[in-house]
C-alpha cells in the first residue's frame, strides 16, 4: 500500500486501540506509536513496509499477505468484490482500467481500479477484523457489503451507489471538471 493509502487506513487501526503516528506522505515513512508494536519509533521506508506493519498490527506479527490462510482468503474475496464494482464504473464511463496513476504495472489490467480501491480496503478489513465472515458465509457477506450504508458528500448511500459517485468524481477531477475528490466515509 502506498503511504497515501495508509492515511485512510488509520481510522480502522485506531478503532482497535493502535495508532499510526507521524505519517509523512512526502518521505513515505511511518512511526508506530504504541508500546505493543515491535517497530515502535522505527523509521520505515517504502510502500510495502507500511502495509506489512498495518497487517501485523491487525492480525499479529507473524501474519503475511502471501500465506494461504482463511484471513487472506476473506481479504482477497472482499477486495475482489470492491474491485469488480470499481472496474464496472470505470468501464461504464468509457475509460481503461489498465492506465493507472500510481499503479502502473504493464501486466496489471486493473491499475486505475487499484488506485481507486486503496482508500476503501479498510471496509473489507473491518469485516475480517471483527469476525463478521467465516467459511460458511464470506461470499454472501461480501456481496451484501455493497448494500452497506455509507456517507458520500454528507448523504447516505448504499456502498455500491457511493462507488458510482466516487468513480465519477475522480474521473471528473482528473479531467479538470472538479476541484476536489470526495471520499466515501464508511465509519458511521
CSV table of C-alpha atoms in Angstrom, one decimal:
chain,number,residue,atom,x,y,z
A,1,UNK,CA,0.0,0.0,0.0
A,2,UNK,CA,1.2,3.5,-0.7
A,3,UNK,CA,1.7,5.8,2.2
A,4,UNK,CA,-1.3,7.9,1.0
A,5,UNK,CA,-3.5,4.8,1.4
A,6,UNK,CA,-2.1,4.2,4.9
A,7,UNK,CA,-3.6,7.6,5.8
A,8,UNK,CA,-7.1,6.2,5.0
A,9,UNK,CA,-6.4,3.0,7.0
A,10,UNK,CA,-5.5,4.9,10.1
A,11,UNK,CA,-9.2,5.1,11.4
A,12,UNK,CA,-9.5,1.3,11.3
A,13,UNK,CA,-6.3,0.8,13.2
A,14,UNK,CA,-7.3,3.4,15.7
A,15,UNK,CA,-10.6,1.7,16.4
A,16,UNK,CA,-8.5,-1.3,17.6
A,17,UNK,CA,-6.6,0.8,20.1
A,18,UNK,CA,-3.4,1.1,18.0
A,19,UNK,CA,-2.2,4.3,16.4
A,20,UNK,CA,-0.1,5.0,13.3
A,21,UNK,CA,1.6,8.3,14.1
A,22,UNK,CA,3.5,10.9,12.2
A,23,UNK,CA,2.6,9.7,8.8
A,24,UNK,CA,4.5,11.6,6.1
A,25,UNK,CA,3.3,11.5,2.6
A,26,UNK,CA,6.4,13.1,1.2
A,27,UNK,CA,9.0,10.9,2.9
A,28,UNK,CA,7.0,7.8,2.9
A,29,UNK,CA,7.7,6.7,6.4
A,30,UNK,CA,5.6,5.8,9.4
A,31,UNK,CA,6.3,5.8,13.1
A,32,UNK,CA,4.5,3.2,15.1
A,33,UNK,CA,3.2,4.9,18.3
A,34,UNK,CA,2.2,2.1,20.6
A,35,UNK,CA,4.3,0.2,23.1
A,36,UNK,CA,2.7,-3.1,21.8
A,37,UNK,CA,4.4,-2.8,18.4
A,38,UNK,CA,7.9,-4.3,17.8
A,39,UNK,CA,8.8,-1.4,15.5
A,40,UNK,CA,8.0,1.4,18.0
A,41,UNK,CA,9.7,4.6,16.9
A,42,UNK,CA,11.4,2.9,14.0
A,43,UNK,CA,11.5,4.9,10.7
A,44,UNK,CA,10.2,2.6,8.0
A,45,UNK,CA,10.6,3.4,4.3
A,46,UNK,CA,8.9,2.2,1.2
A,47,UNK,CA,5.4,1.2,0.1
A,48,UNK,CA,5.4,-2.4,1.2
A,49,UNK,CA,6.6,-1.9,4.7
A,50,UNK,CA,3.7,0.3,5.9
A,51,UNK,CA,1.4,-2.4,4.6
A,52,UNK,CA,3.3,-5.1,6.4
A,53,UNK,CA,3.2,-3.1,9.6
A,54,UNK,CA,-0.5,-2.4,9.2
A,55,UNK,CA,-1.4,-6.1,8.7
A,56,UNK,CA,0.9,-7.1,11.5
A,57,UNK,CA,-0.9,-4.7,13.8
A,58,UNK,CA,-4.3,-6.1,12.8
A,59,UNK,CA,-3.5,-9.8,12.6
A,60,UNK,CA,-0.3,-10.4,14.6
A,61,UNK,CA,3.4,-10.1,14.0
A,62,UNK,CA,3.6,-13.4,12.1
A,63,UNK,CA,0.9,-12.6,9.6
A,64,UNK,CA,1.8,-12.4,5.9
A,65,UNK,CA,-0.4,-11.5,3.0
A,66,UNK,CA,1.3,-14.2,0.9
A,67,UNK,CA,0.3,-17.1,3.2
A,68,UNK,CA,-2.5,-19.4,2.2
A,69,UNK,CA,-5.0,-19.0,5.1
A,70,UNK,CA,-8.6,-18.0,5.9
A,71,UNK,CA,-7.8,-14.4,6.7
A,72,UNK,CA,-6.2,-13.9,3.3
A,73,UNK,CA,-9.0,-15.8,1.5
A,74,UNK,CA,-11.5,-13.4,3.1
A,75,UNK,CA,-9.5,-10.3,2.4
A,76,UNK,CA,-8.9,-11.3,-1.2
A,77,UNK,CA,-12.5,-12.1,-1.8
A,78,UNK,CA,-13.8,-8.9,-0.3
A,79,UNK,CA,-11.2,-6.8,-2.2
A,80,UNK,CA,-12.3,-8.5,-5.4
A,81,UNK,CA,-15.9,-7.6,-4.8
A,82,UNK,CA,-14.9,-3.9,-4.4
A,83,UNK,CA,-12.6,-4.1,-7.4
A,84,UNK,CA,-15.3,-5.6,-9.6
A,85,UNK,CA,-17.6,-2.7,-8.8
A,86,UNK,CA,-15.0,-0.1,-9.4
A,87,UNK,CA,-14.0,-1.8,-12.7
A,88,UNK,CA,-17.6,-1.7,-13.8
A,89,UNK,CA,-17.9,2.0,-13.0
A,90,UNK,CA,-14.6,2.9,-14.8
A,91,UNK,CA,-15.6,0.9,-17.9
A,92,UNK,CA,-19.1,2.4,-17.8
A,93,UNK,CA,-17.6,5.9,-18.3
A,94,UNK,CA,-15.5,4.5,-21.2
A,95,UNK,CA,-12.1,4.6,-19.5
A,96,UNK,CA,-9.4,2.0,-19.4
A,97,UNK,CA,-8.8,0.2,-16.1
A,98,UNK,CA,-5.2,-0.6,-17.3
A,99,UNK,CA,-4.0,3.0,-17.2
A,100,UNK,CA,-3.3,3.9,-13.6
A,101,UNK,CA,-2.0,6.9,-11.6
A,102,UNK,CA,0.3,5.2,-9.0
A,103,UNK,CA,-0.2,1.6,-10.1
A,104,UNK,CA,1.5,1.4,-13.4
A,105,UNK,CA,2.4,-2.3,-13.9
A,106,UNK,CA,2.3,-3.2,-17.6
A,107,UNK,CA,0.8,-6.7,-16.9
A,108,UNK,CA,-1.9,-5.4,-14.5
A,109,UNK,CA,-5.2,-5.0,-16.3
A,110,UNK,CA,-6.7,-3.0,-13.3
A,111,UNK,CA,-4.1,-0.3,-12.5
A,112,UNK,CA,-6.6,2.5,-12.2
A,113,UNK,CA,-9.0,0.4,-10.2
A,114,UNK,CA,-6.3,-0.5,-7.8
A,115,UNK,CA,-5.6,3.3,-7.4
A,116,UNK,CA,-9.2,3.9,-6.6
A,117,UNK,CA,-9.7,0.9,-4.2
A,118,UNK,CA,-6.9,1.9,-1.9
A,119,UNK,CA,-8.9,4.2,0.5
A,120,UNK,CA,-11.7,1.6,0.5
A,121,UNK,CA,-9.8,-1.5,1.6
A,122,UNK,CA,-10.5,-0.9,5.3
A,123,UNK,CA,-14.2,-1.6,4.6
A,124,UNK,CA,-13.2,-5.2,3.9
A,125,UNK,CA,-10.6,-5.3,6.6
A,126,UNK,CA,-13.2,-4.4,9.2
A,127,UNK,CA,-15.3,-7.3,8.3
A,128,UNK,CA,-12.4,-9.7,8.8
A,129,UNK,CA,-11.0,-8.0,11.9
A,130,UNK,CA,-14.4,-8.2,13.6
A,131,UNK,CA,-15.1,-11.8,12.6
A,132,UNK,CA,-18.1,-10.9,10.5
A,133,UNK,CA,-17.1,-13.5,8.0
A,134,UNK,CA,-16.3,-17.2,8.1
A,135,UNK,CA,-16.0,-20.1,5.7
A,136,UNK,CA,-19.8,-20.6,5.6
A,137,UNK,CA,-20.8,-17.0,4.9
A,138,UNK,CA,-17.9,-14.9,3.5
A,139,UNK,CA,-19.1,-14.9,-0.1
A,140,UNK,CA,-22.6,-13.7,0.6
A,141,UNK,CA,-21.5,-11.3,3.3
A,142,UNK,CA,-19.1,-9.5,1.0
A,143,UNK,CA,-21.7,-9.3,-1.8
A,144,UNK,CA,-24.1,-7.9,0.7
A,145,UNK,CA,-21.4,-5.4,1.8
A,146,UNK,CA,-22.3,-3.5,-1.4
A,147,UNK,CA,-25.6,-2.7,0.3
A,148,UNK,CA,-23.9,-1.3,3.4
A,149,UNK,CA,-24.9,2.3,4.2
A,150,UNK,CA,-22.0,4.8,3.9
A,151,UNK,CA,-21.8,8.6,3.7
A,152,UNK,CA,-20.8,10.3,0.5
A,153,UNK,CA,-20.8,14.1,0.2
A,154,UNK,CA,-22.7,14.2,3.5
A,155,UNK,CA,-25.5,12.0,2.3
A,156,UNK,CA,-26.3,8.3,3.0
A,157,UNK,CA,-25.9,5.9,0.1
A,158,UNK,CA,-25.5,2.2,-0.3
A,159,UNK,CA,-21.8,1.4,-0.9
A,160,UNK,CA,-22.4,0.3,-4.5
A,161,UNK,CA,-24.2,3.7,-5.3
A,162,UNK,CA,-21.5,5.6,-3.5
A,163,UNK,CA,-18.8,3.8,-5.6
A,164,UNK,CA,-20.6,5.1,-8.7
A,165,UNK,CA,-20.5,8.7,-7.5
A,166,UNK,CA,-16.9,8.3,-6.2
A,167,UNK,CA,-15.6,7.0,-9.5
A,168,UNK,CA,-17.5,9.7,-11.4
A,169,UNK,CA,-16.0,12.3,-9.1
A,170,UNK,CA,-12.4,11.1,-9.6
A,171,UNK,CA,-12.8,10.9,-13.3
A,172,UNK,CA,-14.2,14.5,-13.3
A,173,UNK,CA,-11.3,15.6,-11.1
A,174,UNK,CA,-8.8,14.0,-13.5
A,175,UNK,CA,-10.5,15.8,-16.4
A,176,UNK,CA,-10.3,19.1,-14.5
A,177,UNK,CA,-14.1,19.4,-14.0
A,178,UNK,CA,-13.9,19.0,-10.2
A,179,UNK,CA,-11.6,20.8,-7.8
A,180,UNK,CA,-11.8,18.2,-5.0
A,181,UNK,CA,-12.0,14.5,-4.6
A,182,UNK,CA,-14.9,13.4,-2.4
A,183,UNK,CA,-14.1,10.2,-0.5
A,184,UNK,CA,-16.5,7.7,0.9
A,185,UNK,CA,-17.0,7.8,4.6
A,186,UNK,CA,-17.6,4.2,5.8
A,187,UNK,CA,-17.2,4.7,9.5
A,188,UNK,CA,-20.8,5.5,10.6
